[in-house]
PDB file of C-alpha atoms and ligand atoms in Angstrom:
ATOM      1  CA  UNK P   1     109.995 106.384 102.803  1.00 82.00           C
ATOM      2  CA  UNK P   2     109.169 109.799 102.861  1.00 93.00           C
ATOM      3  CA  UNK P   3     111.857 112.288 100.761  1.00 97.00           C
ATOM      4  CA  UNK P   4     112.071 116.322 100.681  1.00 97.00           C
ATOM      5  CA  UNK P   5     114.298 118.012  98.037  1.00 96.00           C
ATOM      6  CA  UNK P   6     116.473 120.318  99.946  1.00 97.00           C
ATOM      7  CA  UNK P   7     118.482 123.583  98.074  1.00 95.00           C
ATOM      8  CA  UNK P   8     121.561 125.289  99.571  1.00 95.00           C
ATOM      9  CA  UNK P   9     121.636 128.813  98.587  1.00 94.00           C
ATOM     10  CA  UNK P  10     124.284 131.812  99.918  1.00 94.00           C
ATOM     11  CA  UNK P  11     126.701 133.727  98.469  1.00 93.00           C
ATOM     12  CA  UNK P  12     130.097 131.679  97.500  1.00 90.00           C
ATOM     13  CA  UNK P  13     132.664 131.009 100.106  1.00 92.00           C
ATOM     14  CA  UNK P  14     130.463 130.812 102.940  1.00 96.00           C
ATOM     15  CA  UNK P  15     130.925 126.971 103.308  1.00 95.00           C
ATOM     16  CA  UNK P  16     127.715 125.659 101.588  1.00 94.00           C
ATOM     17  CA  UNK P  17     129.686 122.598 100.414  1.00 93.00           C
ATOM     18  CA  UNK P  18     131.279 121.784 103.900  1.00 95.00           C
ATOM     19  CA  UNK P  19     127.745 121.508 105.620  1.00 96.00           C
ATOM     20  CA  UNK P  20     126.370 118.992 102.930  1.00 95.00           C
ATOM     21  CA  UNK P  21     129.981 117.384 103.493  1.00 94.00           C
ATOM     22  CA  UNK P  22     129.975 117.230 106.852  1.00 96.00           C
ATOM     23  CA  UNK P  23     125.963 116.542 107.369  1.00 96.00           C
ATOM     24  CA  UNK P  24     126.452 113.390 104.617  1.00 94.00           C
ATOM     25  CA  UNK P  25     129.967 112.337 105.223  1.00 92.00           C
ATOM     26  CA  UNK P  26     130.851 113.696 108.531  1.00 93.00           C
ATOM     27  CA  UNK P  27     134.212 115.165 106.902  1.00 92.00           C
ATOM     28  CA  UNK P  28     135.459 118.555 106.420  1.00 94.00           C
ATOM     29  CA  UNK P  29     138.208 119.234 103.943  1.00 86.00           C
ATOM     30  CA  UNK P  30     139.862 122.917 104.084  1.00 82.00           C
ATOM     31  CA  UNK P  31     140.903 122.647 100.203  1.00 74.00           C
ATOM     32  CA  UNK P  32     137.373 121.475  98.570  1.00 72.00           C
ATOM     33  CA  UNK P  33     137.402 122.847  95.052  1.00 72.00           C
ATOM     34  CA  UNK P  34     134.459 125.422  94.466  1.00 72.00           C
ATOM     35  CA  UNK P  35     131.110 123.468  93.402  1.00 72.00           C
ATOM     36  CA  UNK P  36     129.813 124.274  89.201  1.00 69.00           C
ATOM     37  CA  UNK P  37     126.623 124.556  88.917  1.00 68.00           C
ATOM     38  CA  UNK P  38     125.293 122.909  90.999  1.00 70.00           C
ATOM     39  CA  UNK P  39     125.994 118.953  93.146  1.00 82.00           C
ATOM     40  CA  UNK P  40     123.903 115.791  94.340  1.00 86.00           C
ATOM     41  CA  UNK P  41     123.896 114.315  97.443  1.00 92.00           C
ATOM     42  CA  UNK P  42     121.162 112.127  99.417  1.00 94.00           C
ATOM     43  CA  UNK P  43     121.190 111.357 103.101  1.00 97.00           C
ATOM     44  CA  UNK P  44     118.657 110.078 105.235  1.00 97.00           C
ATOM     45  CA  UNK P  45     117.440 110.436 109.116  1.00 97.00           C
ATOM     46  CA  UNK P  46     115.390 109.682 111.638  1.00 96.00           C
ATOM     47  CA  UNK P  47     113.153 111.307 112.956  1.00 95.00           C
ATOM     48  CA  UNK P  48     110.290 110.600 116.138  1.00 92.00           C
ATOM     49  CA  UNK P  49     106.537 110.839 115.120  1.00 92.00           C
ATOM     50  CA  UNK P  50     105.623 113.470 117.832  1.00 88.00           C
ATOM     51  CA  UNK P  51     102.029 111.039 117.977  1.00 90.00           C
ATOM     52  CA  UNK P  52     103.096 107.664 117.682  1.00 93.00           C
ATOM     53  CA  UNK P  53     106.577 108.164 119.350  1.00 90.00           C
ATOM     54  CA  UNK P  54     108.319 105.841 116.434  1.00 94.00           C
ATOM     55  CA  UNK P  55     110.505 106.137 114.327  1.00 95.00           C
ATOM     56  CA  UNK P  56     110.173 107.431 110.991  1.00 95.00           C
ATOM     57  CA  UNK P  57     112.860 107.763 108.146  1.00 97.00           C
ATOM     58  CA  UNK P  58     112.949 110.943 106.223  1.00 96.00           C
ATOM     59  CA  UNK P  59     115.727 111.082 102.957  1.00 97.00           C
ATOM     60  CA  UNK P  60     116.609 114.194 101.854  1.00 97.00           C
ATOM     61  CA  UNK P  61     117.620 114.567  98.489  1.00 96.00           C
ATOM     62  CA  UNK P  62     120.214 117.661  98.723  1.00 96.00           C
ATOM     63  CA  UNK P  63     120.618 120.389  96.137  1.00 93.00           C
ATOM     64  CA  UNK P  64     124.226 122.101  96.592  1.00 91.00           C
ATOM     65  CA  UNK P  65     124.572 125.241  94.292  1.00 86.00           C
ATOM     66  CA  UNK P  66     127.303 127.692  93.497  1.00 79.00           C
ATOM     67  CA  UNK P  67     127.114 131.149  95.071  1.00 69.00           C
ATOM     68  CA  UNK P  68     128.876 132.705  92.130  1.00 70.00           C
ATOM     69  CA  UNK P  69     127.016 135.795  90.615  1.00 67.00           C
ATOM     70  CA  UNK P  70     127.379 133.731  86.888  1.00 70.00           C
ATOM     71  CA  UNK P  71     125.495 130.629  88.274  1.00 75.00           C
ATOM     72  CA  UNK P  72     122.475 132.887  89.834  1.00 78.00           C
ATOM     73  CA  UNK P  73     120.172 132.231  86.956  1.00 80.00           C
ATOM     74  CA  UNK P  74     120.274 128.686  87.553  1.00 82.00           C
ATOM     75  CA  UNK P  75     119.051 128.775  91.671  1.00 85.00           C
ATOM     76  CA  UNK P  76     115.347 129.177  90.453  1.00 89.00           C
ATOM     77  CA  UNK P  77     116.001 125.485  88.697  1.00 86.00           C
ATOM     78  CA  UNK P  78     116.710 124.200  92.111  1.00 88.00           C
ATOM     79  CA  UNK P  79     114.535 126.026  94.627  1.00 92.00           C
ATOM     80  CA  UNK P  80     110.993 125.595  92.412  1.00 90.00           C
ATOM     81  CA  UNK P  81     110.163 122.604  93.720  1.00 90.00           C
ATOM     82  CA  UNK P  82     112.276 122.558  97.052  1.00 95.00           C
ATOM     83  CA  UNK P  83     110.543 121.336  99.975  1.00 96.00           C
ATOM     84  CA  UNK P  84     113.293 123.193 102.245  1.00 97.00           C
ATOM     85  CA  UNK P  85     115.973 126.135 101.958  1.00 97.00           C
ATOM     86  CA  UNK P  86     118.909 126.340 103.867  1.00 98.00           C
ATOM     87  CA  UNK P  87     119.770 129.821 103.430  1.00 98.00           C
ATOM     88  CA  UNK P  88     123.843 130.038 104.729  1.00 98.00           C
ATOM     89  CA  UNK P  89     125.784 133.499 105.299  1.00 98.00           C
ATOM     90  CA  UNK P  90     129.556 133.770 106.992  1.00 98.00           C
ATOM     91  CA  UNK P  91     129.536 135.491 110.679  1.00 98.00           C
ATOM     92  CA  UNK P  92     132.876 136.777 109.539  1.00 98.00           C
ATOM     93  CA  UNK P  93     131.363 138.365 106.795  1.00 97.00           C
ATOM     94  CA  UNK P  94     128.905 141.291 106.403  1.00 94.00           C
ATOM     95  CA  UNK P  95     128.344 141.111 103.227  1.00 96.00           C
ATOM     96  CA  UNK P  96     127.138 138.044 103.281  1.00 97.00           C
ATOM     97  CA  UNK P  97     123.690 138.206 105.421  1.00 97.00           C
ATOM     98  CA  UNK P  98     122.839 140.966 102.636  1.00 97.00           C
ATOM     99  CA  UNK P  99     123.068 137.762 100.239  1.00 96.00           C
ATOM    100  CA  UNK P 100     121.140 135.636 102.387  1.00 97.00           C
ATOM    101  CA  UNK P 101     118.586 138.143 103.398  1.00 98.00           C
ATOM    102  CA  UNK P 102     117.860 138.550  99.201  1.00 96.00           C
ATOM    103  CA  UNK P 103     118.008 134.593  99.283  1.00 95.00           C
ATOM    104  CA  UNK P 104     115.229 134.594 101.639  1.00 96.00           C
ATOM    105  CA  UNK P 105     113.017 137.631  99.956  1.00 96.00           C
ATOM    106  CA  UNK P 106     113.845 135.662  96.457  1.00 94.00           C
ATOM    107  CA  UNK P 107     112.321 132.155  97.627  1.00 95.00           C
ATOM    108  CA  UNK P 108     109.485 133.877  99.634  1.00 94.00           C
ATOM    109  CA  UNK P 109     108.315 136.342  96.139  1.00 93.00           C
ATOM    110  CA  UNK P 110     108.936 133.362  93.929  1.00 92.00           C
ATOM    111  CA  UNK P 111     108.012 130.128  96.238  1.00 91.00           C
ATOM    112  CA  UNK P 112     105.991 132.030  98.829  1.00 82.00           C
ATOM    113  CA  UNK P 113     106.623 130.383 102.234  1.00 70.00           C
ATOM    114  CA  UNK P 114     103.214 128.512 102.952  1.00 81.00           C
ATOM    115  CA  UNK P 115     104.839 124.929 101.529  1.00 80.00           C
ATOM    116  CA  UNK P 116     108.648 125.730 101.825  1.00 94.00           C
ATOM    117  CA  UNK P 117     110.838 125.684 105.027  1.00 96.00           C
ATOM    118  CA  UNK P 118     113.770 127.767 105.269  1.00 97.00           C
ATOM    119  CA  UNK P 119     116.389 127.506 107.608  1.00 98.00           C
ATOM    120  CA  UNK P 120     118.713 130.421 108.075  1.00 98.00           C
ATOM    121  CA  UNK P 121     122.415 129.498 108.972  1.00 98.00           C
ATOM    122  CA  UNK P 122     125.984 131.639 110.260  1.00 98.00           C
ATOM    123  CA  UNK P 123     128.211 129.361 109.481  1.00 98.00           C
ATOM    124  CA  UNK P 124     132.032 129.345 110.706  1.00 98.00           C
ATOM    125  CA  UNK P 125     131.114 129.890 114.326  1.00 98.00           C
ATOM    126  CA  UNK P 126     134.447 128.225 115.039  1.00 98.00           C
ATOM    127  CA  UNK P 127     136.505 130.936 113.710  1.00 98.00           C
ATOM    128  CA  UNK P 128     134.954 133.533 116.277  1.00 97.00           C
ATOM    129  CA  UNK P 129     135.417 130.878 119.391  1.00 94.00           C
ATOM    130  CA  UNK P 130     138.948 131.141 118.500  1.00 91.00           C
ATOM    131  CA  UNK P 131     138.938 134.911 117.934  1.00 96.00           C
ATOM    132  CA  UNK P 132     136.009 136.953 118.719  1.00 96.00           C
ATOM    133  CA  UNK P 133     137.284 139.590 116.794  1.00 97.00           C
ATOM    134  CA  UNK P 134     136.315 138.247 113.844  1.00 97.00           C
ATOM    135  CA  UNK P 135     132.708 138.417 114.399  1.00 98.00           C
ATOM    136  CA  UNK P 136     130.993 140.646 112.557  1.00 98.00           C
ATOM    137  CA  UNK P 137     127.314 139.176 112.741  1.00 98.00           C
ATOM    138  CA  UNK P 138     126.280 138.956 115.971  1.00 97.00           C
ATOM    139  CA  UNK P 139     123.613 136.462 116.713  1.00 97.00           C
ATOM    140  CA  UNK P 140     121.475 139.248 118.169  1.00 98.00           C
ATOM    141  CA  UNK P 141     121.060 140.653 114.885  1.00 97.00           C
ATOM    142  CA  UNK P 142     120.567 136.994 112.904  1.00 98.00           C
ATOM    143  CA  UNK P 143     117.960 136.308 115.738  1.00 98.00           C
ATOM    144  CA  UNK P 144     116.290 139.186 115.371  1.00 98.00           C
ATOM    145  CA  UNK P 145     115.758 138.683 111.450  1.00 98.00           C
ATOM    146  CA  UNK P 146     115.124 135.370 111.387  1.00 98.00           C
ATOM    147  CA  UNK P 147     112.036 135.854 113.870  1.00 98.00           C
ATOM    148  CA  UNK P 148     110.931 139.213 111.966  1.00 97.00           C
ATOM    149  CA  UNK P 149     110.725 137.003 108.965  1.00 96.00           C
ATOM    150  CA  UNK P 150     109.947 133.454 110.378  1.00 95.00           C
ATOM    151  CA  UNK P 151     112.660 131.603 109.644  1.00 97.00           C
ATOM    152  CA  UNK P 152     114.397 129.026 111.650  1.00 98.00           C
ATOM    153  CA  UNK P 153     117.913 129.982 112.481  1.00 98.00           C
ATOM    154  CA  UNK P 154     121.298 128.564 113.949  1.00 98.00           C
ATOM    155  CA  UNK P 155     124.816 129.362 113.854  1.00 98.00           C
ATOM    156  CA  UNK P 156     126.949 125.838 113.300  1.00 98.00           C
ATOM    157  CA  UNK P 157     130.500 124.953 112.115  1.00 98.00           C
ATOM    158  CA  UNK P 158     130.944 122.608 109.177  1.00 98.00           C
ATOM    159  CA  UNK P 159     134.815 122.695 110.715  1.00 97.00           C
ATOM    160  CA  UNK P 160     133.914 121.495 114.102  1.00 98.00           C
ATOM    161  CA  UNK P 161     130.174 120.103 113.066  1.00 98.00           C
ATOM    162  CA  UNK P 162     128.860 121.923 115.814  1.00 98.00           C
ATOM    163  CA  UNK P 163     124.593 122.155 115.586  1.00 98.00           C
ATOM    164  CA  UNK P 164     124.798 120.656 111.336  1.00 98.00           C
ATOM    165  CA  UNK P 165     123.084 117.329 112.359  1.00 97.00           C
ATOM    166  CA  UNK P 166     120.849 119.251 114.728  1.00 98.00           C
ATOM    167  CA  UNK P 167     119.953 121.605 111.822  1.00 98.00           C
ATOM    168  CA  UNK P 168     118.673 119.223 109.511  1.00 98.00           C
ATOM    169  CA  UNK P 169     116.859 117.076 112.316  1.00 97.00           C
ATOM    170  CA  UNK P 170     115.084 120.375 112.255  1.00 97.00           C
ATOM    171  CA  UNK P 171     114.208 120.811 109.009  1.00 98.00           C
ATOM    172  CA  UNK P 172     112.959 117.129 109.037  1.00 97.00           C
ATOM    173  CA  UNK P 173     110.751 117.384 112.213  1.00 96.00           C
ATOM    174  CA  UNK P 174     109.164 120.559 110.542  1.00 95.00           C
ATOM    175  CA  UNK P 175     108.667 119.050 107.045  1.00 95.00           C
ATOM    176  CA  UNK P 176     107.018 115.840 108.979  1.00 95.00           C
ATOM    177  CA  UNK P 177     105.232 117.885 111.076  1.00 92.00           C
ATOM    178  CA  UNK P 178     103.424 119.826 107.363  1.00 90.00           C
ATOM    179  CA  UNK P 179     103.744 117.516 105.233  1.00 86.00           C
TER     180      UNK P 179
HETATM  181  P1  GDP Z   1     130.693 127.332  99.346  1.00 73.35           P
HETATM  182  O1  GDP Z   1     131.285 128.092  98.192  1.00 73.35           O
HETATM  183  O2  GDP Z   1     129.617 128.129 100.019  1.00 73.35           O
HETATM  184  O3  GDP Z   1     130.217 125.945  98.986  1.00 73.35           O
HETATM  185  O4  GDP Z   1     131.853 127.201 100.450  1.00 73.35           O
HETATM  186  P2  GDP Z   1     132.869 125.989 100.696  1.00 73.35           P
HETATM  187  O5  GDP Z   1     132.183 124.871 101.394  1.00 73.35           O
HETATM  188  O6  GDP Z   1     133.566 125.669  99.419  1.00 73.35           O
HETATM  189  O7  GDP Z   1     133.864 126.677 101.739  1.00 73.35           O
HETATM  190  C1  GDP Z   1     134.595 127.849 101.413  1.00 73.35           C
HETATM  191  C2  GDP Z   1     135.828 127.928 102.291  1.00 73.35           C
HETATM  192  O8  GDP Z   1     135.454 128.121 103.659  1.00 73.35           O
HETATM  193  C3  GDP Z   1     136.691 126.664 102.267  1.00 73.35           C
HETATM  194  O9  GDP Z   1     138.048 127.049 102.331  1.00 73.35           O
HETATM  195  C4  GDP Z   1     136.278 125.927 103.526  1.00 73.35           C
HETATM  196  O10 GDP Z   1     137.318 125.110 104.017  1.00 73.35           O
HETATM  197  C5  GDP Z   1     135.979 127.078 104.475  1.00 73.35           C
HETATM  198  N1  GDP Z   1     134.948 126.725 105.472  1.00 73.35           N
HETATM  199  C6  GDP Z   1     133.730 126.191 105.236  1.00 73.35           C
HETATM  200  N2  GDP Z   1     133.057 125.984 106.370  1.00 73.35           N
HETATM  201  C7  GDP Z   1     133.863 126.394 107.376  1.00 73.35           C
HETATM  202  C8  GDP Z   1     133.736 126.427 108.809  1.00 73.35           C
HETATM  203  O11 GDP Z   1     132.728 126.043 109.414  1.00 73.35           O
HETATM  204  N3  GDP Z   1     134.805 126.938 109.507  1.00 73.35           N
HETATM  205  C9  GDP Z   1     135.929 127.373 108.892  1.00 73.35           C
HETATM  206  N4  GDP Z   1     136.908 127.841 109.668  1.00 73.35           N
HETATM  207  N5  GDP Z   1     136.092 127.366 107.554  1.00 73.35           N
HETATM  208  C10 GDP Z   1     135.069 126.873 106.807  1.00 73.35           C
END
């Protein structure tokens, strides 16, 4: 079986722990308590070989870690030997695409982006379906970046679920397809 460490990194609050949640539990809990540090979780999926057309089974060994300014010195732990970055900011929140813009120029100075995927999510889509005003990212902009700096990018809902699964198939069809 083939396995690919994956790191969550984005600033706190942005609903890191609700996409590994919902991705490896298919739950979504409106009171989880902030994550220490940094938490465990392994899920696997399946994925087609583009060639052979079968099935192959890819586990990803996930790397959840606190967006809190004192944990900061502890990311590089995580992301050294990552073979994939999901990179999360809040569409409701300005502030954080700065975070996950210096995310992104962090992993690509330190990692360099030859062997290391990163996947650039707006998260809490849901919360703008129910009242556009609260947009403040528009997907324009997120678009825009992600392409300017090669990134894969979707905006999903660990509320509603909307695109998670479809984000890690992803990031598992493009780690097959370098490995
Ligand atoms: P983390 O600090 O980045 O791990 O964020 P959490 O997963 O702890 O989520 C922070 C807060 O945002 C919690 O109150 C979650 O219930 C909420 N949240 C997370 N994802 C979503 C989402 O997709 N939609 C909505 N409406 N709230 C969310």
């Amino acid at each position: 079986m083939l396995q690919f460490k994956l790191v969550l990194l984005g600033d706190s609050s942005v609903g890191k722990s609700s996409i590994v949640h919902r991705f490896v539990k298919d739950t979504f809990d409106e009171l989880r308590e902030s994550t220490i540090g940094a938490a465990f979780l392994s899920q696997s999926i399946k994925i087609k070989d583009p060639n052979s057309e079968e099935d192959v089974v890819i586990k990803f060994e996930i790397w959840d870690t606190a967006g809190q300014e004192r944990y900061k010195s502890l990311a590089p732990m995580y992301y050294r030997n990552a073979n994939a970055a999901l990179v999360v900011y809040d569409v409701t929140e300005a502030d954080s695409l700065v975070k996950a813009q210096a995310w992104v120029n962090e992993l690509k100075q330190k990692v360099g982006d030859e062997n290391l995927v990163i996947h650039l999510v707006g998260n809490k889509v849901d919360l703008v379906e129910e009242e556009p005003s609260k947009r403040v990212i528009t997907v324009e902009e997120a678009t825009k970046y992600a392409a300017d700096e090669n990134l894969l990018f979707k905006e999903v809902s660990a509320k509603t679920g909307l695109n998670i699964k479809e984000v890690f198939q992803t990031i598992g069809e493009k780690l097959y397809e370098i490995k």
